[in-house]
JSON list of C-alpha atoms and ligand atoms in Angstrom, two decimals:
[
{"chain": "A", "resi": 24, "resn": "UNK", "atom": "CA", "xyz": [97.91, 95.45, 65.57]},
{"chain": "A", "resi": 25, "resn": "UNK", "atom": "CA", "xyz": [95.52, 93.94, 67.90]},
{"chain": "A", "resi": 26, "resn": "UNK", "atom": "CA", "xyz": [95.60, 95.00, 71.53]},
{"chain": "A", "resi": 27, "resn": "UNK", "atom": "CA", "xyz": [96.46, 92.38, 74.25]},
{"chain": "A", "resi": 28, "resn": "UNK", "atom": "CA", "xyz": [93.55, 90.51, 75.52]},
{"chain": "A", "resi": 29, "resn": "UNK", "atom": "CA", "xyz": [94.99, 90.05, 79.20]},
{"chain": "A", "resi": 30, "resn": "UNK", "atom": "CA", "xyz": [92.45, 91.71, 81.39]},
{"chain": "A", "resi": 31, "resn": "UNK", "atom": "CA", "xyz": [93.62, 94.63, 83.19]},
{"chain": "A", "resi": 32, "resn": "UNK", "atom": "CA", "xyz": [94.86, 94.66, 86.59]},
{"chain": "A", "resi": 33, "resn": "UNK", "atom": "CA", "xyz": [94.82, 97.12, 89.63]},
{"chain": "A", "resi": 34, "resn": "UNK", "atom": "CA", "xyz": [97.19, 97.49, 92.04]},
{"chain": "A", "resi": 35, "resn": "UNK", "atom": "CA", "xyz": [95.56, 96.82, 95.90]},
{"chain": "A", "resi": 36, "resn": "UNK", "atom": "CA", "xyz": [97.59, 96.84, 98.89]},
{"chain": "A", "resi": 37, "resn": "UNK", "atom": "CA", "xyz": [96.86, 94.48, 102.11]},
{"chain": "A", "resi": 38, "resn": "UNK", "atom": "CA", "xyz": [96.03, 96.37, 104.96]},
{"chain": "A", "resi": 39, "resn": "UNK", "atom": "CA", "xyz": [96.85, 93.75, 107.44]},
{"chain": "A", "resi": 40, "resn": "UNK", "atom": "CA", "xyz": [100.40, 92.63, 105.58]},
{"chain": "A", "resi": 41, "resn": "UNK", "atom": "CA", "xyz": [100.90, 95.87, 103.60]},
{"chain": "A", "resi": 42, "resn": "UNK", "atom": "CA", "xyz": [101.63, 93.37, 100.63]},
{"chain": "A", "resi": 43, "resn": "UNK", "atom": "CA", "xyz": [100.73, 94.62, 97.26]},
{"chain": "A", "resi": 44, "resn": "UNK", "atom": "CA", "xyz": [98.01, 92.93, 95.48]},
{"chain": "A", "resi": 45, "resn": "UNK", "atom": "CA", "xyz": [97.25, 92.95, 91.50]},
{"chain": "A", "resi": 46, "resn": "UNK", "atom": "CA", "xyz": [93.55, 91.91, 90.86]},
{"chain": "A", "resi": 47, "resn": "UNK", "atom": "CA", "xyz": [91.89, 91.88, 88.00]},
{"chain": "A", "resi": 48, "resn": "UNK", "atom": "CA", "xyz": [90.37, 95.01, 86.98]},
{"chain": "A", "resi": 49, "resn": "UNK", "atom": "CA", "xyz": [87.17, 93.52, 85.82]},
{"chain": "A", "resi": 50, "resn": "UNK", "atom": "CA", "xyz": [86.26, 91.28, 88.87]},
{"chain": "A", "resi": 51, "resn": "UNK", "atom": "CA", "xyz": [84.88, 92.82, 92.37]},
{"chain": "A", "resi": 52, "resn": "UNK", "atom": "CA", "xyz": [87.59, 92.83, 94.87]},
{"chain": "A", "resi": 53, "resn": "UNK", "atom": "CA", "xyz": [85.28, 92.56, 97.82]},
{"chain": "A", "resi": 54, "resn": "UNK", "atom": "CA", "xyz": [86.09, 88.86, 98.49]},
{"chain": "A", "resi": 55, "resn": "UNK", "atom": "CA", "xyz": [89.98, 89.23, 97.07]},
{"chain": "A", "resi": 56, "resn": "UNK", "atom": "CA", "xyz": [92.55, 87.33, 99.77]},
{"chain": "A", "resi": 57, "resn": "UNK", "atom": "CA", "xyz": [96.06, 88.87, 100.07]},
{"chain": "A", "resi": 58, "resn": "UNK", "atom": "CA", "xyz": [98.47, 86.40, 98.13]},
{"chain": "A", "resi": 59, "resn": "UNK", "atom": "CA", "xyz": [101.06, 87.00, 101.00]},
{"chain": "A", "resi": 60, "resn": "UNK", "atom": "CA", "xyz": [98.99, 86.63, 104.08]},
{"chain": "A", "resi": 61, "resn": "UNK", "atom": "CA", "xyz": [95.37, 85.49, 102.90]},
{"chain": "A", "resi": 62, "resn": "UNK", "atom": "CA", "xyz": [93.56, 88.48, 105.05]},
{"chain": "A", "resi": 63, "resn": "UNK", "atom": "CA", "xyz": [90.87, 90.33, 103.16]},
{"chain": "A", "resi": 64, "resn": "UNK", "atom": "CA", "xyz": [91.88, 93.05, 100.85]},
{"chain": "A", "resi": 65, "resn": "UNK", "atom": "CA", "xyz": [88.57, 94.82, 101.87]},
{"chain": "A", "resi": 66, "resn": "UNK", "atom": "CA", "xyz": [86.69, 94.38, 104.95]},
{"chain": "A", "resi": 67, "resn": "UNK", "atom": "CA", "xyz": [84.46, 96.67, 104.75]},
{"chain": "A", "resi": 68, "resn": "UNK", "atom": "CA", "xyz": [85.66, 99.20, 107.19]},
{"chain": "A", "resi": 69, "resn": "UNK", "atom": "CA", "xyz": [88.21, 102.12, 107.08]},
{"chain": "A", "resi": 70, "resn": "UNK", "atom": "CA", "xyz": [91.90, 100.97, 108.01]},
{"chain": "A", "resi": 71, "resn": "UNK", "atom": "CA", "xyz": [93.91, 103.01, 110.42]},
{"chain": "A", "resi": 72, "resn": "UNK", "atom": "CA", "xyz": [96.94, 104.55, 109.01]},
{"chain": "A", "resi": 73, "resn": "UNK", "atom": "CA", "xyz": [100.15, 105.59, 110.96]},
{"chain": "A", "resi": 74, "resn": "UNK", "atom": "CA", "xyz": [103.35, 106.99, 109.90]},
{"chain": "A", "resi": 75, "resn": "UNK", "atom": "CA", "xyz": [105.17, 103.88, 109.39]},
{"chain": "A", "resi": 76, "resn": "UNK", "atom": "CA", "xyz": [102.04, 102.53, 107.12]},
{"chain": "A", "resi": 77, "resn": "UNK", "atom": "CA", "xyz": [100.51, 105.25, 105.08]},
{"chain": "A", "resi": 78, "resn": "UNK", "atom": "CA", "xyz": [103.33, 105.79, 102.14]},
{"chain": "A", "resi": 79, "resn": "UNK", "atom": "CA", "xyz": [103.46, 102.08, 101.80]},
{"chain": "A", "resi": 80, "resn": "UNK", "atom": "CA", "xyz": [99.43, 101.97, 101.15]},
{"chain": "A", "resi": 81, "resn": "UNK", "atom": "CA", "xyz": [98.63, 105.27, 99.87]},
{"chain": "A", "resi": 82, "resn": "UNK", "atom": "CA", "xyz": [101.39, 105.39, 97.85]},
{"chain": "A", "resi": 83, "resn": "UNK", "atom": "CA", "xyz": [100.69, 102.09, 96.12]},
{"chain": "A", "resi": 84, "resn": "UNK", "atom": "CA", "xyz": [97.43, 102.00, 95.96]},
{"chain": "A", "resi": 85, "resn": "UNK", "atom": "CA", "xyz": [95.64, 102.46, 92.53]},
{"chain": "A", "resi": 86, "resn": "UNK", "atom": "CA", "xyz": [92.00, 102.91, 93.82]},
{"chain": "A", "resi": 87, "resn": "UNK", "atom": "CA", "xyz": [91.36, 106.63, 95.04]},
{"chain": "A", "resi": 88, "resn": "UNK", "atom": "CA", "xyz": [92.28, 106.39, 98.45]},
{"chain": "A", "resi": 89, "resn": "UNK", "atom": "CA", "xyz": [90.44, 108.97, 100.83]},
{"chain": "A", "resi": 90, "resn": "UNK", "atom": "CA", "xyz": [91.84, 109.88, 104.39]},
{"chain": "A", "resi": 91, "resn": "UNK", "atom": "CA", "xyz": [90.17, 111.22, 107.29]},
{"chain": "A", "resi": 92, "resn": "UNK", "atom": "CA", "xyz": [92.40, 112.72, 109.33]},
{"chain": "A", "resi": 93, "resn": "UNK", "atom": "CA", "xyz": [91.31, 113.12, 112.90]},
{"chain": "A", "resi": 94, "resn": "UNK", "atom": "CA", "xyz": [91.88, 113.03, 116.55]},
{"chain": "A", "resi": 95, "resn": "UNK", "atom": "CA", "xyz": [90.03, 111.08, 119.62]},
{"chain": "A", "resi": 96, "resn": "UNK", "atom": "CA", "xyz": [89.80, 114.91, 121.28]},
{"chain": "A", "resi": 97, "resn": "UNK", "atom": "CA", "xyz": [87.82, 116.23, 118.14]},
{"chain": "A", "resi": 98, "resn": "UNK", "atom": "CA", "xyz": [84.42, 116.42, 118.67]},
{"chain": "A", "resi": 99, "resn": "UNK", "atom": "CA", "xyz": [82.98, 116.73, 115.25]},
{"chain": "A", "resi": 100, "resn": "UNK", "atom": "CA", "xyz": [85.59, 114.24, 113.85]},
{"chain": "A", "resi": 101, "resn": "UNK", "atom": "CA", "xyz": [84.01, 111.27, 116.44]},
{"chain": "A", "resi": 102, "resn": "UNK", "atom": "CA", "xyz": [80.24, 112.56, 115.29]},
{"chain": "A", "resi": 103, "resn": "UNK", "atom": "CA", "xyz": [81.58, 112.21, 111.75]},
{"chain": "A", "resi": 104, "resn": "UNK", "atom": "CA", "xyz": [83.13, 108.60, 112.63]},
{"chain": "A", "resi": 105, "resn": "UNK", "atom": "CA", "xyz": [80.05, 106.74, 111.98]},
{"chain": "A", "resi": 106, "resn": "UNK", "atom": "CA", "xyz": [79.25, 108.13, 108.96]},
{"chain": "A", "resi": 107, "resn": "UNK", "atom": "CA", "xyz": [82.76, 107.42, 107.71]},
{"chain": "A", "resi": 108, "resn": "UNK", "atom": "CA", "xyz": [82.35, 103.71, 108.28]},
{"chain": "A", "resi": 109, "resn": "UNK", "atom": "CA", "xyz": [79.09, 103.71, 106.59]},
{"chain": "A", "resi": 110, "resn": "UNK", "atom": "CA", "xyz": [80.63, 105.26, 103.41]},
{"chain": "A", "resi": 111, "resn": "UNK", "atom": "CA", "xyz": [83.55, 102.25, 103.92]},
{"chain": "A", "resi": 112, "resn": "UNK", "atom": "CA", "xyz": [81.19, 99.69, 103.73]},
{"chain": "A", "resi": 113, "resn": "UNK", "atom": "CA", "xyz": [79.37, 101.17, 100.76]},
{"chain": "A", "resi": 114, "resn": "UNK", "atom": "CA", "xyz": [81.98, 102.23, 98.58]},
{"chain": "A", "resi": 115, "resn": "UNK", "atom": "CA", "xyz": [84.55, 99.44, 99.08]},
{"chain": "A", "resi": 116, "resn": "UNK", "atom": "CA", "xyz": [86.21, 97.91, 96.93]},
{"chain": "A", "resi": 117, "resn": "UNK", "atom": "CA", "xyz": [86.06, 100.78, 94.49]},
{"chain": "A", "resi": 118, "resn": "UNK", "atom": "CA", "xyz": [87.68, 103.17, 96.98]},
{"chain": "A", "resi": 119, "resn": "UNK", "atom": "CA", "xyz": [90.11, 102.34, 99.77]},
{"chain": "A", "resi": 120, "resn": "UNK", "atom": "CA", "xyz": [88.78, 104.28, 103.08]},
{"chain": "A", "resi": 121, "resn": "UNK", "atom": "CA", "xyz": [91.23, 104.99, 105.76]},
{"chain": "A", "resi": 122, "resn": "UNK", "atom": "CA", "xyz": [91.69, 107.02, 108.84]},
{"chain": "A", "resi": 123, "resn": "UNK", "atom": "CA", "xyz": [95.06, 108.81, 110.71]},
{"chain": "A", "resi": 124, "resn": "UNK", "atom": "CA", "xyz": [94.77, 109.95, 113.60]},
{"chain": "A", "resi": 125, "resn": "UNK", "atom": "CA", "xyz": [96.59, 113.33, 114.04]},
{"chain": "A", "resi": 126, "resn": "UNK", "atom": "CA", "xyz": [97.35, 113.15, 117.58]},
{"chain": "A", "resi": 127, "resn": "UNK", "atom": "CA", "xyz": [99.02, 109.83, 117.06]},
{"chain": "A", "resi": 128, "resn": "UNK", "atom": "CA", "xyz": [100.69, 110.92, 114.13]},
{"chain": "A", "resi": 129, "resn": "UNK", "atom": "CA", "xyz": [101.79, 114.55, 114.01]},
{"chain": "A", "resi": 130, "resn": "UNK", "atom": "CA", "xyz": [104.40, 114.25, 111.10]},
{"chain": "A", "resi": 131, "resn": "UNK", "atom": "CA", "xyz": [101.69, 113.37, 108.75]},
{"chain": "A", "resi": 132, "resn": "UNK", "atom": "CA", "xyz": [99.61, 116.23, 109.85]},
{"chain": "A", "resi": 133, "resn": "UNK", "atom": "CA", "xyz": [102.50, 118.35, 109.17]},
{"chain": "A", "resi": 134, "resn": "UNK", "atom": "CA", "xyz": [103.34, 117.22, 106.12]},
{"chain": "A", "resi": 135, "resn": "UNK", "atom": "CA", "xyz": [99.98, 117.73, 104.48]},
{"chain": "A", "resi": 136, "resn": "UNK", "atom": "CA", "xyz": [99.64, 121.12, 106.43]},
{"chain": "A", "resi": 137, "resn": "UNK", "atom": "CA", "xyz": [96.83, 119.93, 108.22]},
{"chain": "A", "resi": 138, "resn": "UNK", "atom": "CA", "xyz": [95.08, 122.90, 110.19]},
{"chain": "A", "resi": 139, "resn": "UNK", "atom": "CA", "xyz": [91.85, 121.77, 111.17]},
{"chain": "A", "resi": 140, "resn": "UNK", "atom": "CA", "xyz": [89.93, 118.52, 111.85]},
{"chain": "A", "resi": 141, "resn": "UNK", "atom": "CA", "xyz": [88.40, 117.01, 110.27]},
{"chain": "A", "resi": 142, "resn": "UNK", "atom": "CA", "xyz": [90.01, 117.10, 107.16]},
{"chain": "A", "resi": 143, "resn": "UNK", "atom": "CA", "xyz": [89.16, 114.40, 104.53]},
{"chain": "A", "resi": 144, "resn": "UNK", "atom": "CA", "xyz": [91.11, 113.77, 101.29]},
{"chain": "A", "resi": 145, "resn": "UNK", "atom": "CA", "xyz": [91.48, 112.51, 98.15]},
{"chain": "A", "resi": 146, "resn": "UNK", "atom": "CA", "xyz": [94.39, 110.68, 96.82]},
{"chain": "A", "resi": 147, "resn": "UNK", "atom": "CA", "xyz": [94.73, 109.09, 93.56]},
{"chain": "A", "resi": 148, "resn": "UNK", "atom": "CA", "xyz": [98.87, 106.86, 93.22]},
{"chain": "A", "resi": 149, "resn": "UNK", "atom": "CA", "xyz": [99.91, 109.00, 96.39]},
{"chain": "A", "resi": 150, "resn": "UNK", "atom": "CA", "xyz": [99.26, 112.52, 94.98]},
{"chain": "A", "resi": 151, "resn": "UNK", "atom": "CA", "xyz": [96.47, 114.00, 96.94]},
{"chain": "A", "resi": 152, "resn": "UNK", "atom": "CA", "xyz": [93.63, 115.56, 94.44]},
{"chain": "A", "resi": 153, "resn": "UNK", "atom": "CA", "xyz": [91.28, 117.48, 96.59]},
{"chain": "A", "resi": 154, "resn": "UNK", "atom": "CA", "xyz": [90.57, 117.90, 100.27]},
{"chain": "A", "resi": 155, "resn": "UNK", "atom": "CA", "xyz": [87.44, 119.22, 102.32]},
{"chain": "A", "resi": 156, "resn": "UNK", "atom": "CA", "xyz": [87.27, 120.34, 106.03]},
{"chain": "A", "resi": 157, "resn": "UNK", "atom": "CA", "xyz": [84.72, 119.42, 108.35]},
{"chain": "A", "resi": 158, "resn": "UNK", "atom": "CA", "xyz": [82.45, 117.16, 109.18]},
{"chain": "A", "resi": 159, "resn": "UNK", "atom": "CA", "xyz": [80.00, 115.34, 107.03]},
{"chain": "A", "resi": 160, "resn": "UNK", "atom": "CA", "xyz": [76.44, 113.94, 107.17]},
{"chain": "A", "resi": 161, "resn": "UNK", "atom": "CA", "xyz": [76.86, 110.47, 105.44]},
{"chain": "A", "resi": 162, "resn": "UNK", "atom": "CA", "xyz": [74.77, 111.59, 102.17]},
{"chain": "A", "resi": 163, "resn": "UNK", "atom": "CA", "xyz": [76.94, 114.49, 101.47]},
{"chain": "A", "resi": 164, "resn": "UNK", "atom": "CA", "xyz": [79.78, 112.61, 102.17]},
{"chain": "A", "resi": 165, "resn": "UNK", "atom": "CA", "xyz": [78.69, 110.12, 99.61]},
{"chain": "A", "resi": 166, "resn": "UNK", "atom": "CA", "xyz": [78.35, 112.91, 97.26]},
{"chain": "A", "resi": 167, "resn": "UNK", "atom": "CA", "xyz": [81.31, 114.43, 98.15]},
{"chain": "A", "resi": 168, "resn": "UNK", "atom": "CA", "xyz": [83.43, 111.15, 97.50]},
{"chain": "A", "resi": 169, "resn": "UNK", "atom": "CA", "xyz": [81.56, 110.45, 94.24]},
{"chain": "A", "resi": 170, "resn": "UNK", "atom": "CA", "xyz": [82.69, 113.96, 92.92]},
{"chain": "A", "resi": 171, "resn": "UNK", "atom": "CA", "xyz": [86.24, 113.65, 94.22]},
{"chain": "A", "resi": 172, "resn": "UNK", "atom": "CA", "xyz": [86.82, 110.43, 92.59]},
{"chain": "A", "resi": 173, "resn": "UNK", "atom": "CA", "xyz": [85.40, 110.81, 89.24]},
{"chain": "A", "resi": 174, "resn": "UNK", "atom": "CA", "xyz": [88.66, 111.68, 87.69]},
{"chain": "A", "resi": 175, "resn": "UNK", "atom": "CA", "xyz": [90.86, 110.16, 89.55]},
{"chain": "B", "resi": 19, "resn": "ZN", "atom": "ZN1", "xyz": [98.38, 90.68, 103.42]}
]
């Protein structure tokens, strides 16, 4: 038995449309249109996540997805903020960068038991993998990332 030849596929949500997207695995997404509403899949920054949003793109989304959840009163979380978009630009479209902010969204906070911000993680199909508190310089962020996706 051969296998089939048909390239394979990953599954990307829209951020703007929260439409999900199959591109082909073996083509860079970074200039992929949403077939529903012809916005960008990736735009090079991290997308804002709420409760009524983040199952239906974390959940679906098979690119690790990692979330910074923080909160306009945090201090270190706005320091980190910069650094955050950085690693968005860079690592997109292998990895699907987006932010909640906990003061906006306190169910999410409480359902992943979030105690301190910053708190990044990883999530891989919706199940998170690994999470880190506290604020990052952008190269250890990049290394952090890189180790947190590896597997996932
Ligand atoms: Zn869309």
């Amino acid at each position: 038995m051969t296998e089939p030849t048909a390239a394979a596929s990953v599954q990307i949500v829209c951020p703007h449309c929260l439409a999900a997207n199959r591109v082909p695995a073996d083509r860079p997404a970074e200039k992929a249109r949403c077939g529903a509403c012809k916005a960008a899949l990736f735009d090079g920054h991290p997308v804002a996540l709420t409760e009524a949003t983040f199952d239906r793109l974390v959940g679906r989304t098979e690119i690790p997805v990692v979330v910074d959840f923080w909160a306009p009163w945090c201090g270190p979380c706005r320091m980190m903020a910069p650094a955050f978009e950085q690693a968005a630009a860079q690592l997109q479209p292998q990895v699907r960068l987006v932010k909640v902010d906990t003061e906006a969204n306190p169910g999410l906070a409480a359902r992943y038991g979030i105690r301190s911000i910053p708190t990044l993680a990883v999530f891989s199909h919706g199940q998170e993998l690994t999470r880190q508190s506290g604020a990052m310089p952008l190269p250890q962020l990049l290394r952090w990332i890189d180790a947190a996706t590896a597997y996932a």
